[in-house]
Amino acid sequence: MKRLKVAIIEPSLIVAEGIEAVVRRLADYDVVLNVRTVAEYHLRRCADVDVAFVALSHAHEELGAVQKIGIQTSLTEPDVVRGVSTIVSLYSTEEEIVKALGEGVDTPTTTNFSDSHELSERERDVLVLVAKGYTNKEIASELFISPHTVISHRKNIVHKTGIRSVAGLTVYAVLNKLIDSEQL
Amino acid sequence: MNKIVHMGQLVPLSKEMKLFELIDGYPQLLSIFSRLNIVLPFGDVSVEAMCQREGLDADLFMMLCNMHLDPDYRPADRSLRAEMLAGVVAYLRSSHGYYTTYMLPHVAQHLERVLEHCDALSQRVLRSFYDDYVGFLASHFEEEERDIFSIIDNMSTTLDALFSMLEAPHGDIDDRTNDIASLVIKSLPEGVPTPLRCSLLDHIYMLRDDLRRHSAVEMSLLRPLVAKYQKSVER
């Protein structure tokens, strides 16, 4: 099984270190980043992160294609936060943290990346339309799929190609002869 | 903490050590000398004496050296002084010049050697992609110098606004630099000789790592110094 990469974004060093210690004991996870702020996360992110423990106060911030597990450090913080798949608290047991990790990476929005770095036929279709400048909505309409599925394909494309920018994906499409320059 | 062999013992870098020991132990620091336009040779002087002669803050110089060697190095807050702010801004400005006049053209040269082995279409799209990337960096640097550094010079905005400006675009820079590396690794035509491909990648990764350190200086040195400077002005 592929080892999943975990990031921790938590202003309290003590809390962050505690979570890291628990996760490090688990066989299927690697802690690749332990930072205090989302800005620092973006600055230092050097590996594709699969799941992030993030302080509830920062959980609304954009982390890209990463599943979020909220860290509740105060009883006054909400139990439900948009974009957070599950929540752990200061009182969670090790078992509860393991369970949260399982839920965090198994939610329906999670992309199950294939080990193969070859793009599937559908991913190639999406890539070509991305390269032509289509929006997610336009791609969904063109290919008769939901925008949610388009986003999922795009996550897979980014993971497999290692390229995030539209300009870079366009070059990828040309170099791999998925599109010729006249179509751009 | 970065360490160096001094008198047969492993000791942390310090401004008291000889300049030769520093460069001999960590030749990668020479790029800092280039950025700060420090002219060698200096004879057998200490780092502190060299800084004094060049009008540099020796403590700040050591912080920059440590941050350059170790991306995770963060100077202790108590060691930061508001007077260092001008030196950091000057360093960041000169780093921008170092990227635009040295590092980016160097990567471009290696890219051109690789492109000689590619078909016309690949040459065109890759060259255009790299030119766009250089343009993107240049406009980021310009914006930073025009907006952020000039604001720091005049202190005419709130810290929150300043910090959000500092944070905004750095993830994009890292992503776009990685995109170039990914294209070279995964999509360049097979006919490109491996040594040329590897040499280009070496330079792309050097540039990426240097840009990351540059961002770290902005986040971990410039930010706290701006806060300290503003506090000192308010007193």
Coordinates of C-alpha atoms in Angstrom, one line a residue:
Chain A
M1 CA 0.0 0.0 0.0
K2 CA 1.2 3.5 -0.8
R3 CA 2.3 5.4 2.3
L4 CA 0.3 8.5 2.7
K5 CA 1.9 11.9 3.3
V6 CA 0.6 13.9 6.2
A7 CA 1.0 17.6 7.0
I8 CA 0.3 19.3 10.3
I9 CA -0.7 23.0 10.4
E10 CA -1.3 24.0 13.9
P11 CA -0.2 27.2 15.7
S12 CA 0.5 25.4 19.0
L13 CA 3.8 23.6 18.9
I14 CA 2.8 21.3 21.7
V15 CA -0.4 20.2 20.0
A16 CA 1.4 19.8 16.7
E17 CA 4.2 17.8 18.2
G18 CA 1.7 15.6 20.0
I19 CA -0.2 14.8 16.8
E20 CA 3.1 14.1 14.9
A21 CA 4.2 11.7 17.6
V22 CA 1.0 9.7 17.3
V23 CA 1.1 9.7 13.5
R24 CA 4.8 8.6 13.4
R25 CA 3.9 5.5 15.2
L26 CA 1.5 4.4 12.4
A27 CA 2.8 2.2 9.6
D28 CA 1.0 3.7 6.6
Y29 CA 1.7 7.4 7.2
D30 CA 4.6 9.7 6.9
V31 CA 4.6 13.2 8.4
V32 CA 6.2 15.3 5.7
L33 CA 5.5 18.8 7.1
N34 CA 4.8 20.3 10.6
V35 CA 4.2 24.0 10.4
R36 CA 2.4 26.8 12.4
T37 CA 0.5 28.6 9.6
V38 CA -1.1 28.0 6.2
A39 CA 1.3 30.5 4.7
E40 CA 4.3 28.5 5.9
Y41 CA 2.6 25.3 4.6
H42 CA 2.4 26.9 1.1
L43 CA 6.0 28.1 1.4
R44 CA 7.5 24.9 2.4
R45 CA 5.3 22.3 0.8
C46 CA 7.8 20.2 -1.1
A47 CA 6.0 16.9 -1.5
D48 CA 2.4 16.2 -2.5
V49 CA 0.5 16.0 0.7
D50 CA -2.4 13.5 0.9
V51 CA -4.0 14.6 4.2
A52 CA -3.5 17.6 6.5
F53 CA -4.3 18.1 10.2
V54 CA -5.2 21.7 10.3
A55 CA -6.2 24.0 13.2
L56 CA -10.0 24.7 13.0
S57 CA -9.1 28.4 13.0
H58 CA -7.2 27.9 9.7
A59 CA -9.4 25.2 8.2
H60 CA -11.3 27.5 5.9
E61 CA -8.1 28.5 4.1
E62 CA -7.2 27.0 0.7
L63 CA -4.8 24.0 0.8
G64 CA -5.3 22.7 -2.7
A65 CA -6.1 19.0 -3.4
V66 CA -5.6 17.9 0.2
Q67 CA -8.1 16.3 2.6
K68 CA -8.4 18.2 5.8
I69 CA -8.8 16.9 9.3
G70 CA -9.7 19.7 11.7
I71 CA -7.9 20.1 15.1
Q72 CA -10.3 21.3 17.8
T73 CA -8.3 22.9 20.6
S74 CA -11.2 24.7 22.3
L75 CA -14.7 23.6 23.3
T76 CA -16.1 26.9 21.8
E77 CA -14.9 26.0 18.3
P78 CA -17.6 24.6 15.9
D79 CA -18.0 20.9 15.4
V80 CA -18.7 21.3 11.6
V81 CA -16.4 23.3 9.3
R82 CA -16.8 23.5 5.6
G83 CA -14.1 21.6 3.7
V84 CA -13.1 19.6 6.8
S85 CA -13.8 15.9 6.5
T86 CA -13.5 15.0 10.2
I87 CA -12.3 16.6 13.5
V88 CA -9.9 15.5 16.2
S89 CA -9.7 17.2 19.6
L90 CA -7.1 17.5 22.4
Y91 CA -8.9 14.6 24.1
S92 CA -8.9 12.2 21.1
T93 CA -7.4 8.8 21.7
E94 CA -4.8 7.3 19.4
E95 CA -7.6 5.1 18.0
E96 CA -9.7 8.1 17.3
I97 CA -6.9 9.8 15.4
V98 CA -6.2 6.7 13.4
K99 CA -10.0 6.5 12.6
A100 CA -10.0 10.2 11.6
L101 CA -7.0 9.5 9.2
G102 CA -8.9 6.6 7.7
E103 CA -12.0 8.8 7.2
G104 CA -9.9 11.7 6.0
V105 CA -8.5 9.8 3.1
D106 CA -11.6 7.7 2.3
T107 CA -14.2 10.4 1.9
P108 CA -16.0 10.5 -1.5
T109 CA -14.0 13.5 -2.6
T110 CA -10.7 11.8 -2.2
T111 CA -8.8 11.0 -5.3
N112 CA -7.5 7.5 -5.3
F113 CA -4.3 8.1 -7.3
S114 CA -3.4 5.2 -9.5
D115 CA 0.2 4.0 -9.2
S116 CA 0.4 4.2 -13.0
H117 CA 1.6 7.6 -14.3
E118 CA 0.0 7.0 -17.7
L119 CA -3.0 9.3 -18.1
S120 CA -6.2 7.5 -18.7
E121 CA -8.2 8.2 -21.9
R122 CA -10.6 10.4 -19.9
E123 CA -7.8 12.3 -18.2
R124 CA -6.3 12.9 -21.7
D125 CA -9.6 14.3 -22.9
V126 CA -9.8 16.6 -19.9
L127 CA -6.1 17.7 -20.3
V128 CA -6.7 18.6 -23.9
L129 CA -9.6 20.8 -23.0
V130 CA -7.6 22.4 -20.1
A131 CA -4.9 23.1 -22.6
K132 CA -7.4 24.8 -24.9
G133 CA -8.4 27.1 -22.1
Y134 CA -11.8 25.5 -21.2
T135 CA -13.1 26.1 -17.6
N136 CA -14.2 23.2 -15.4
K137 CA -17.8 23.9 -16.2
E138 CA -17.2 24.0 -19.9
I139 CA -15.2 20.7 -19.8
A140 CA -18.0 19.1 -17.8
S141 CA -20.5 20.1 -20.4
E142 CA -18.3 19.1 -23.3
L143 CA -17.6 15.6 -21.9
F144 CA -21.1 15.1 -20.3
I145 CA -19.6 14.6 -16.8
S146 CA -20.1 16.5 -13.6
P147 CA -17.8 19.4 -12.6
H148 CA -16.9 17.4 -9.5
T149 CA -15.6 14.6 -11.8
V150 CA -13.7 17.1 -13.8
I151 CA -12.0 18.3 -10.6
S152 CA -11.2 14.7 -9.7
H153 CA -9.6 14.1 -13.2
R154 CA -7.6 17.3 -12.9
K155 CA -6.2 16.2 -9.5
N156 CA -5.1 12.9 -11.1
I157 CA -3.6 14.8 -14.0
V158 CA -1.6 17.1 -11.7
H159 CA -0.5 14.1 -9.6
K160 CA 0.6 12.0 -12.6
T161 CA 2.3 14.8 -14.6
G162 CA 3.8 16.7 -11.7
I163 CA 2.6 19.9 -13.4
R164 CA 0.2 22.4 -11.7
S165 CA 0.0 25.4 -14.0
V166 CA -2.3 25.5 -17.1
A167 CA 0.6 26.8 -19.2
G168 CA 2.7 23.8 -18.1
L169 CA -0.1 21.3 -18.8
T170 CA -0.5 22.9 -22.2
V171 CA 3.2 22.3 -22.9
Y172 CA 2.9 18.7 -21.6
A173 CA -0.1 18.1 -24.0
V174 CA 2.0 19.4 -27.0
L175 CA 5.1 17.5 -26.1
N176 CA 3.2 14.3 -25.7
K177 CA 1.4 14.9 -29.0
L178 CA -2.1 15.1 -27.4
I179 CA -2.7 18.3 -29.1
D180 CA -1.0 20.2 -31.9
S181 CA -0.1 23.9 -31.6
E182 CA -2.7 24.9 -34.2
Q183 CA -5.4 23.7 -31.9
L184 CA -4.4 26.2 -29.1
Chain B
M1 CA 22.6 25.0 13.5
N2 CA 25.2 24.8 10.7
K3 CA 28.7 23.8 12.0
I4 CA 32.2 24.0 10.7
V5 CA 35.5 22.4 11.6
H6 CA 37.5 25.0 13.5
M7 CA 40.9 24.2 15.2
G8 CA 40.0 20.5 14.8
Q9 CA 36.6 20.8 16.4
L10 CA 33.1 21.1 15.0
V11 CA 31.7 24.5 16.0
P12 CA 28.7 26.6 14.9
L13 CA 29.4 29.3 12.3
S14 CA 30.4 32.6 13.9
K15 CA 31.4 36.0 12.8
E16 CA 34.8 35.6 14.6
M17 CA 35.9 32.8 12.3
K18 CA 38.2 33.5 9.4
L19 CA 36.5 34.3 6.1
F20 CA 38.6 31.6 4.4
E21 CA 37.3 29.0 6.9
L22 CA 33.7 29.9 6.1
I23 CA 34.2 29.8 2.3
D24 CA 36.4 26.7 2.4
G25 CA 33.8 24.9 4.6
Y26 CA 30.8 26.0 2.6
P27 CA 31.7 27.1 -0.9
Q28 CA 27.9 27.4 -1.7
L29 CA 28.0 30.6 0.3
L30 CA 29.9 32.3 -2.5
S31 CA 26.6 33.1 -4.2
I32 CA 25.9 35.4 -1.2
F33 CA 29.2 37.2 -1.8
S34 CA 28.1 37.7 -5.5
R35 CA 24.7 39.0 -4.4
L36 CA 26.2 41.5 -1.9
N37 CA 28.9 42.4 -4.5
I38 CA 31.7 41.6 -2.0
V39 CA 35.0 41.7 -3.8
L40 CA 37.5 39.0 -3.0
P41 CA 40.3 38.5 -2.0
F42 CA 40.2 39.7 1.6
G43 CA 43.4 38.3 3.0
D44 CA 43.4 36.5 6.3
V45 CA 40.5 38.5 7.9
S46 CA 37.6 37.4 10.1
V47 CA 34.0 37.5 8.9
E48 CA 33.4 40.4 11.2
A49 CA 36.3 42.4 9.8
M50 CA 35.2 41.8 6.3
C51 CA 31.6 42.9 7.2
Q52 CA 33.0 46.0 8.8
R53 CA 35.0 46.9 5.7
E54 CA 31.9 46.3 3.5
G55 CA 29.5 48.2 5.7
L56 CA 27.5 45.0 6.5
D57 CA 25.9 44.0 9.7
A58 CA 28.0 40.9 10.7
D59 CA 25.1 39.3 12.7
L60 CA 22.8 39.7 9.8
F61 CA 25.4 38.3 7.4
M62 CA 25.7 35.2 9.6
M63 CA 21.9 34.8 9.7
L64 CA 21.8 35.0 5.9
C65 CA 24.6 32.4 5.6
N66 CA 22.9 30.0 8.0
M67 CA 19.5 30.4 6.2
H68 CA 21.3 29.8 2.9
L69 CA 22.8 26.6 4.2
D70 CA 19.8 25.2 6.0
P71 CA 16.3 26.0 4.7
D72 CA 14.9 25.1 8.2
Y73 CA 17.1 27.6 10.0
R74 CA 15.2 30.4 11.7
P75 CA 17.0 33.1 13.6
A76 CA 16.0 33.5 17.2
D77 CA 13.7 36.5 17.7
R78 CA 15.9 37.9 20.4
S79 CA 18.8 38.1 18.0
L80 CA 16.9 40.3 15.5
R81 CA 17.5 44.1 15.7
A82 CA 15.3 46.7 14.0
E83 CA 18.4 48.3 12.4
M84 CA 18.9 45.1 10.4
L85 CA 15.8 45.8 8.3
A86 CA 17.6 48.0 5.7
G87 CA 20.3 45.3 5.2
V88 CA 17.7 42.6 4.6
V89 CA 15.8 44.7 2.1
A90 CA 19.1 45.5 0.3
Y91 CA 20.0 41.8 0.3
L92 CA 16.6 40.8 -1.2
R93 CA 16.9 43.5 -3.8
S94 CA 20.3 42.3 -4.8
S95 CA 19.0 38.7 -4.9
H96 CA 16.4 39.8 -7.4
G97 CA 19.3 41.1 -9.6
Y98 CA 21.2 37.9 -9.1
Y99 CA 18.3 35.8 -10.4
T100 CA 17.6 38.0 -13.4
T101 CA 21.2 38.6 -14.5
Y102 CA 22.8 35.3 -13.5
M103 CA 20.6 32.4 -12.5
L104 CA 17.8 32.7 -15.0
P105 CA 20.0 33.3 -18.0
H106 CA 22.2 30.3 -16.9
V107 CA 19.2 28.0 -16.9
A108 CA 18.2 29.4 -20.3
Q109 CA 21.7 28.5 -21.7
H110 CA 21.3 24.9 -20.5
L111 CA 17.8 24.8 -21.9
E112 CA 19.0 26.0 -25.3
R113 CA 21.6 23.1 -25.3
V114 CA 18.8 20.7 -24.7
L115 CA 16.5 22.3 -27.3
E116 CA 19.1 21.6 -30.0
H117 CA 18.1 18.0 -29.7
C118 CA 14.3 18.6 -29.9
D119 CA 12.0 19.1 -32.9
A120 CA 10.9 22.6 -33.9
L121 CA 7.5 22.4 -32.2
S122 CA 9.0 21.2 -28.9
Q123 CA 11.6 24.0 -29.1
R124 CA 8.9 26.6 -29.7
V125 CA 6.6 25.6 -26.8
L126 CA 9.4 25.0 -24.3
R127 CA 11.2 28.3 -25.1
S128 CA 7.9 30.2 -24.9
F129 CA 7.1 28.4 -21.6
Y130 CA 10.4 29.4 -20.1
D131 CA 10.2 32.9 -21.4
D132 CA 6.8 33.2 -19.7
Y133 CA 8.2 31.9 -16.5
V134 CA 11.1 34.4 -16.6
G135 CA 8.5 37.2 -17.3
F136 CA 6.4 36.0 -14.4
L137 CA 9.4 36.1 -12.0
A138 CA 10.5 39.5 -13.3
S139 CA 7.1 41.0 -12.8
H140 CA 6.9 39.5 -9.3
F141 CA 10.3 41.0 -8.4
E142 CA 9.3 44.4 -9.9
E143 CA 6.0 44.3 -7.9
E144 CA 7.8 43.4 -4.7
E145 CA 10.4 46.2 -5.2
R146 CA 7.8 48.7 -6.1
D147 CA 5.1 47.9 -3.6
I148 CA 6.6 46.0 -0.7
F149 CA 10.1 47.4 -0.4
S150 CA 9.0 50.9 -1.0
I151 CA 6.2 50.5 1.6
I152 CA 8.8 49.3 4.1
D153 CA 11.0 52.3 3.2
N154 CA 8.1 54.6 4.0
M155 CA 6.1 52.4 6.5
S156 CA 2.9 53.7 5.0
T157 CA 0.7 50.7 5.5
T158 CA -0.5 48.3 8.2
L159 CA 1.6 45.3 9.1
D160 CA -1.3 42.9 8.2
A161 CA -1.6 44.4 4.7
L162 CA 2.1 44.2 4.2
F163 CA 2.3 40.6 5.4
S164 CA -0.5 39.4 3.2
M165 CA 1.3 41.0 0.2
L166 CA 4.5 39.2 1.2
E167 CA 2.8 35.9 1.5
A168 CA 0.6 35.9 -1.6
P169 CA 2.6 34.7 -4.7
H170 CA 5.4 32.5 -3.5
G171 CA 3.5 29.2 -3.8
D172 CA 2.9 30.0 -7.5
I173 CA 6.6 30.6 -8.0
D174 CA 7.4 27.2 -6.5
D175 CA 4.7 25.4 -8.5
R176 CA 5.9 27.0 -11.8
T177 CA 9.5 26.1 -11.1
N178 CA 8.5 22.5 -10.4
D179 CA 6.5 22.5 -13.6
I180 CA 9.6 23.1 -15.6
A181 CA 11.4 20.3 -13.8
S182 CA 8.5 17.9 -14.4
L183 CA 8.4 18.7 -18.1
V184 CA 12.2 18.1 -18.4
I185 CA 12.0 14.8 -16.5
K186 CA 8.8 13.4 -18.0
S187 CA 8.1 14.9 -21.4
L188 CA 11.3 16.0 -23.1
P189 CA 11.9 13.9 -26.3
E190 CA 14.0 10.8 -25.8
G191 CA 16.7 12.0 -28.1
V192 CA 18.0 14.5 -25.6
P193 CA 21.4 13.3 -24.2
T194 CA 21.1 12.4 -20.5
P195 CA 24.0 14.6 -19.4
L196 CA 22.4 17.7 -21.0
R197 CA 19.0 16.8 -19.5
C198 CA 20.6 16.2 -16.0
S199 CA 22.7 19.4 -16.2
L200 CA 19.5 21.4 -17.0
L201 CA 17.7 19.8 -14.1
D202 CA 20.6 20.5 -11.8
H203 CA 20.3 24.2 -12.6
I204 CA 16.5 24.2 -12.3
Y205 CA 16.6 22.6 -8.9
M206 CA 19.4 25.0 -7.8
L207 CA 17.2 27.9 -8.8
R208 CA 14.1 26.4 -7.1
D209 CA 16.0 25.8 -3.8
D210 CA 17.5 29.3 -4.0
L211 CA 14.0 30.9 -4.6
R212 CA 12.7 28.9 -1.6
R213 CA 15.5 30.3 0.6
H214 CA 14.7 33.7 -0.7
S215 CA 11.1 33.3 0.3
A216 CA 12.2 32.0 3.7
V217 CA 14.3 35.2 4.2
E218 CA 11.2 37.2 3.4
M219 CA 9.0 35.3 5.8
S220 CA 11.4 34.6 8.7
L221 CA 13.7 37.6 8.6
L222 CA 11.9 40.4 6.8
R223 CA 8.6 40.0 8.5
P224 CA 9.8 39.9 12.1
L225 CA 12.2 42.8 11.4
V226 CA 9.4 44.9 10.0
A227 CA 7.4 44.3 13.1
K228 CA 10.4 45.2 15.3
Y229 CA 11.1 48.3 13.3
Q230 CA 7.6 49.5 13.5
K231 CA 7.5 48.9 17.3
S232 CA 10.8 50.8 17.6
V233 CA 9.3 53.8 15.6
E234 CA 6.2 53.8 17.7
R235 CA 8.1 54.1 21.0

